[in-house]
PDB file of C-alpha atoms in Angstrom:
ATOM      1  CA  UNK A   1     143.710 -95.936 184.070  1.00  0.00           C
ATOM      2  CA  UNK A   2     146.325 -98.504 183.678  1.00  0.00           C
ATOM      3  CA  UNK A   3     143.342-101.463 184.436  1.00  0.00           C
ATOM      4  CA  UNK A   4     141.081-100.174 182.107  1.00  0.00           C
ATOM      5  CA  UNK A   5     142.578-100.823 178.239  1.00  0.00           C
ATOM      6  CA  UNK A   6     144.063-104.528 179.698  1.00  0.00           C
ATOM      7  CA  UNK A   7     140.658-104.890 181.221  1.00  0.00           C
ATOM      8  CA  UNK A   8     138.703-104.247 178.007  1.00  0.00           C
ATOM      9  CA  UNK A   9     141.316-106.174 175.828  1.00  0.00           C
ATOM     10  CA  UNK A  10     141.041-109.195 177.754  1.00  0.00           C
ATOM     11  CA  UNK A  11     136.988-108.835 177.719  1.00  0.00           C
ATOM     12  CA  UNK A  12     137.001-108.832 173.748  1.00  0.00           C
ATOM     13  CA  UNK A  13     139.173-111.575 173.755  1.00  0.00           C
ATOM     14  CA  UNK A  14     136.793-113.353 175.886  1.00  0.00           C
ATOM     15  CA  UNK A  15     133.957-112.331 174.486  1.00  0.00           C
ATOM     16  CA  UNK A  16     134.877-113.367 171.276  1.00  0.00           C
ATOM     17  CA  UNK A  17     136.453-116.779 172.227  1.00  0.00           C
ATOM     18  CA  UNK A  18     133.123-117.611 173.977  1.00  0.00           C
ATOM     19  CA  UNK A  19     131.033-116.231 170.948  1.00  0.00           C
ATOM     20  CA  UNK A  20     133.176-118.615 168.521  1.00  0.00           C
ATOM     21  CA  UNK A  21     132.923-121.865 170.658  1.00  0.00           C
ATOM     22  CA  UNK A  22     128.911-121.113 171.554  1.00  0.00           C
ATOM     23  CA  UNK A  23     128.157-121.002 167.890  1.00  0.00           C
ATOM     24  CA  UNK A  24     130.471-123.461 166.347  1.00  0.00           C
ATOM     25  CA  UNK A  25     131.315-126.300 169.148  1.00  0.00           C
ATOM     26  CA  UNK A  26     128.156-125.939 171.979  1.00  0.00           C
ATOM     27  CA  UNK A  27     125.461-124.716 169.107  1.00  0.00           C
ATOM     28  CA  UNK A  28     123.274-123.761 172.369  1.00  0.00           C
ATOM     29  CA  UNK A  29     120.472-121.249 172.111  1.00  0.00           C
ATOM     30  CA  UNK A  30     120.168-119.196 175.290  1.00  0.00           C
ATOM     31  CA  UNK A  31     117.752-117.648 176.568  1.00  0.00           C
ATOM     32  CA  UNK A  32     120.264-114.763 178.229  1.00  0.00           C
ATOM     33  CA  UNK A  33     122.500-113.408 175.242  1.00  0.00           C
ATOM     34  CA  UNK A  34     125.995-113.310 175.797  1.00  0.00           C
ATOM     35  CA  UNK A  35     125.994-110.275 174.905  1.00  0.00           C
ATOM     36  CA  UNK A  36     123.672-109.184 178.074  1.00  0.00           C
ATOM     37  CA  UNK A  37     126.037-111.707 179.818  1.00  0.00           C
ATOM     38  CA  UNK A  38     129.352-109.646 179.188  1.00  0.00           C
ATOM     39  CA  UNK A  39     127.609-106.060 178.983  1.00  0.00           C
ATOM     40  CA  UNK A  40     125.948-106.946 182.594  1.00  0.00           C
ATOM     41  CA  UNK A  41     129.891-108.080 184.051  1.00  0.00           C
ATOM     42  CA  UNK A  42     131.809-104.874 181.524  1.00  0.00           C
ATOM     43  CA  UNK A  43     129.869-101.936 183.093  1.00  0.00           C
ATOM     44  CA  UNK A  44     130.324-103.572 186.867  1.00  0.00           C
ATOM     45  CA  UNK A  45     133.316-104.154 187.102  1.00  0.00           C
ATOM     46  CA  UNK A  46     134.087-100.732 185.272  1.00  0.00           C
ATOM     47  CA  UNK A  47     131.412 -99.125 187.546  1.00  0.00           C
ATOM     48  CA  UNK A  48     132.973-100.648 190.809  1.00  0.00           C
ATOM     49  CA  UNK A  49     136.599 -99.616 189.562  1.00  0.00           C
ATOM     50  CA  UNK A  50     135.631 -96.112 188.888  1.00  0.00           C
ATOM     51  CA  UNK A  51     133.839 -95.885 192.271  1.00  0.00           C
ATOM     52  CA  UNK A  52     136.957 -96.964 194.000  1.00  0.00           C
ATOM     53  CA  UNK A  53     138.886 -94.589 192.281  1.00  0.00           C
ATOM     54  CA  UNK A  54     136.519 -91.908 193.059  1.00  0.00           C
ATOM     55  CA  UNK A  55     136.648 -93.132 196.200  1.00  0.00           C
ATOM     56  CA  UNK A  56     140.837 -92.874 196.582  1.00  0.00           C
ATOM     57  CA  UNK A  57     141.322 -89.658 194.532  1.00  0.00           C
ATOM     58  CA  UNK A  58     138.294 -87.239 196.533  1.00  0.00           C
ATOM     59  CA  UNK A  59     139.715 -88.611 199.568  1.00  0.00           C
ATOM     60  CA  UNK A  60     136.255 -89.610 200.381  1.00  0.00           C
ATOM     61  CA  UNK A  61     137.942 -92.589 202.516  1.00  0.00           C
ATOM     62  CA  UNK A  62     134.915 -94.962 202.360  1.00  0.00           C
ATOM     63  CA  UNK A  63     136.689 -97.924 204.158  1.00  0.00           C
ATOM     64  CA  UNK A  64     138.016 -99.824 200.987  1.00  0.00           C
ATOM     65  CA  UNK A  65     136.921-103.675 201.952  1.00  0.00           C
ATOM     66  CA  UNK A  66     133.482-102.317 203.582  1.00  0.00           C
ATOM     67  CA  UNK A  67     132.856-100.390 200.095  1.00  0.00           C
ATOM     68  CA  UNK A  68     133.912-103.588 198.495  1.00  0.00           C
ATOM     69  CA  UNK A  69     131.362-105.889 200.133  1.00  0.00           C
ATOM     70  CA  UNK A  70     128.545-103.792 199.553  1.00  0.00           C
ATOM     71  CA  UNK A  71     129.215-102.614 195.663  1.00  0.00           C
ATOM     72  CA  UNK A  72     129.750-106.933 195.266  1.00  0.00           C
ATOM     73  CA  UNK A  73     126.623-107.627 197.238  1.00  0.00           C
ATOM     74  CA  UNK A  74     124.672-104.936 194.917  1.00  0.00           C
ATOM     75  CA  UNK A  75     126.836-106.543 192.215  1.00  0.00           C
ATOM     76  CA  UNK A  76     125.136-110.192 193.197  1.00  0.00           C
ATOM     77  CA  UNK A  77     121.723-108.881 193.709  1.00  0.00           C
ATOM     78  CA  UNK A  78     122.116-107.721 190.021  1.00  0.00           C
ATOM     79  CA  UNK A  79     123.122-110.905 189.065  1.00  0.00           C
ATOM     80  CA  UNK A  80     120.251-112.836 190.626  1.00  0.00           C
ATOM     81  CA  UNK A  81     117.662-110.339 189.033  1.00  0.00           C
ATOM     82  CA  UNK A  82     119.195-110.574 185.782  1.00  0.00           C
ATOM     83  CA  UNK A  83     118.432-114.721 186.167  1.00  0.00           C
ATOM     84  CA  UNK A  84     114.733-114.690 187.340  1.00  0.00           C
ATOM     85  CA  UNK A  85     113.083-115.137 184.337  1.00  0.00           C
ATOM     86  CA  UNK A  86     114.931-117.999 183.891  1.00  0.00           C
ATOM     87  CA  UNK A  87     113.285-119.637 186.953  1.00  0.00           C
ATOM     88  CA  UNK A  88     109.751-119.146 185.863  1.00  0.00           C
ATOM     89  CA  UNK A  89     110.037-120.787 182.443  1.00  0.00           C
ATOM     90  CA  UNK A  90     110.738-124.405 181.405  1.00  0.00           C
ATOM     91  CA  UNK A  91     113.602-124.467 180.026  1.00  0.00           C
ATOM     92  CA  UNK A  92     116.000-127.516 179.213  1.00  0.00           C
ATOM     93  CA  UNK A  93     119.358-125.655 179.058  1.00  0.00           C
ATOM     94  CA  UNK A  94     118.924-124.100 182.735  1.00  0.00           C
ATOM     95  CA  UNK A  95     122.184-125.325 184.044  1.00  0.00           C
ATOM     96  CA  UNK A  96     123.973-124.686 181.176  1.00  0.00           C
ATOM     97  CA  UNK A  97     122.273-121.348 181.141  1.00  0.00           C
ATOM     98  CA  UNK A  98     123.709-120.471 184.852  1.00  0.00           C
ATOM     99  CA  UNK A  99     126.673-122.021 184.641  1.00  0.00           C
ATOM    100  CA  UNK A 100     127.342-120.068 181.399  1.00  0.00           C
ATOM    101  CA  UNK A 101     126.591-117.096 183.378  1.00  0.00           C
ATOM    102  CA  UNK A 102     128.554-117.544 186.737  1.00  0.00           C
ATOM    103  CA  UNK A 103     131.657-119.064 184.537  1.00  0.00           C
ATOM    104  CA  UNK A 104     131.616-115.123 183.046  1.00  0.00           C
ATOM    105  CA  UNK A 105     130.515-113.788 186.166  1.00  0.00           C
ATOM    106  CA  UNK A 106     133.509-114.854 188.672  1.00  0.00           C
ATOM    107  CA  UNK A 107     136.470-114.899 185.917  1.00  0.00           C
ATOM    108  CA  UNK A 108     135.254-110.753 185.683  1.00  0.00           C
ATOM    109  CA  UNK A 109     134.900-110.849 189.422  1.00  0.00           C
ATOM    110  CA  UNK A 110     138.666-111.824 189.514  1.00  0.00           C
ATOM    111  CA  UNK A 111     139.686-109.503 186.781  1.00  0.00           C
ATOM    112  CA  UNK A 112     137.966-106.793 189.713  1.00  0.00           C
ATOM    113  CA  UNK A 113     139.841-107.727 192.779  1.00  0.00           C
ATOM    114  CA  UNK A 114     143.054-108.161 190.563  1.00  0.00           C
ATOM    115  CA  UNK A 115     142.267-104.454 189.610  1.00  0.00           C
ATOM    116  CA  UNK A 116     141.350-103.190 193.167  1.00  0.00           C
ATOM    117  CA  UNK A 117     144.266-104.629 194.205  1.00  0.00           C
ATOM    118  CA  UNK A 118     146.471-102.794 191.843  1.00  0.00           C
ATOM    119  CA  UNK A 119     144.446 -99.532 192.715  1.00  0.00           C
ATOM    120  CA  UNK A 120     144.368 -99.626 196.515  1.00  0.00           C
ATOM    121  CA  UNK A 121     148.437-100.675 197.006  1.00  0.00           C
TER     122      UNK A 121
END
């Protein structure tokens, strides 16, 4: 429980940071909302956390880095459906578009191991 109010603290301060330079310095219209962006990369990481815990306090004993690899492979496969539509249209902010989303995507897949970490020690 300790992760989760840093966690979500840190997530509205990115959220908001990202919000303010998107609208004022980039003026970029995506095609993704951030707001998908950060909801997508919130409930994983939350979802993956709780799991874990499930996983340590039922003494379930999944074997931690084998539960790991598949929840992030799941995790990725997410991520890659959630950026399909993307492929099929033209559009001119593409990079920025992915880049925009795998910036978000590994600094929350950080925040998760940091978290995991904590948890599994």
């Amino acid at each position: 429980m300790k992760f989760f109010v840093p966690f979500f603290m840190l997530s509205l301060f990115l959220f908001c940071t990202h919000y303010f330079v998107l609208n004022n310095i980039a003026a970029a219209e995506l095609f993704i909302s951030l707001y998908e962006v950060y909801l997508f990369n919130i409930l994983s990481v939350t979802i993956i956390y709780c799991l874990f815990l499930v996983n340590q306090k039922a003494a379930l004993f999944f074997n931690p880095m084998a539960l790991f690899i598949f929840l992030t492979l799941i995790k990725m496969g997410a991520g890659i459906i959630i950026l399909l539509p993307l492929f099929d249209m033209p559009n001119e902010n593409l990079t920025f578009e992915i880049l925009n989303f795998f910036g978000i995507y590994f600094i929350f897949q950080t925040l998760e191991i940091i978290g995991l970490k904590l948890l599994l020690k």
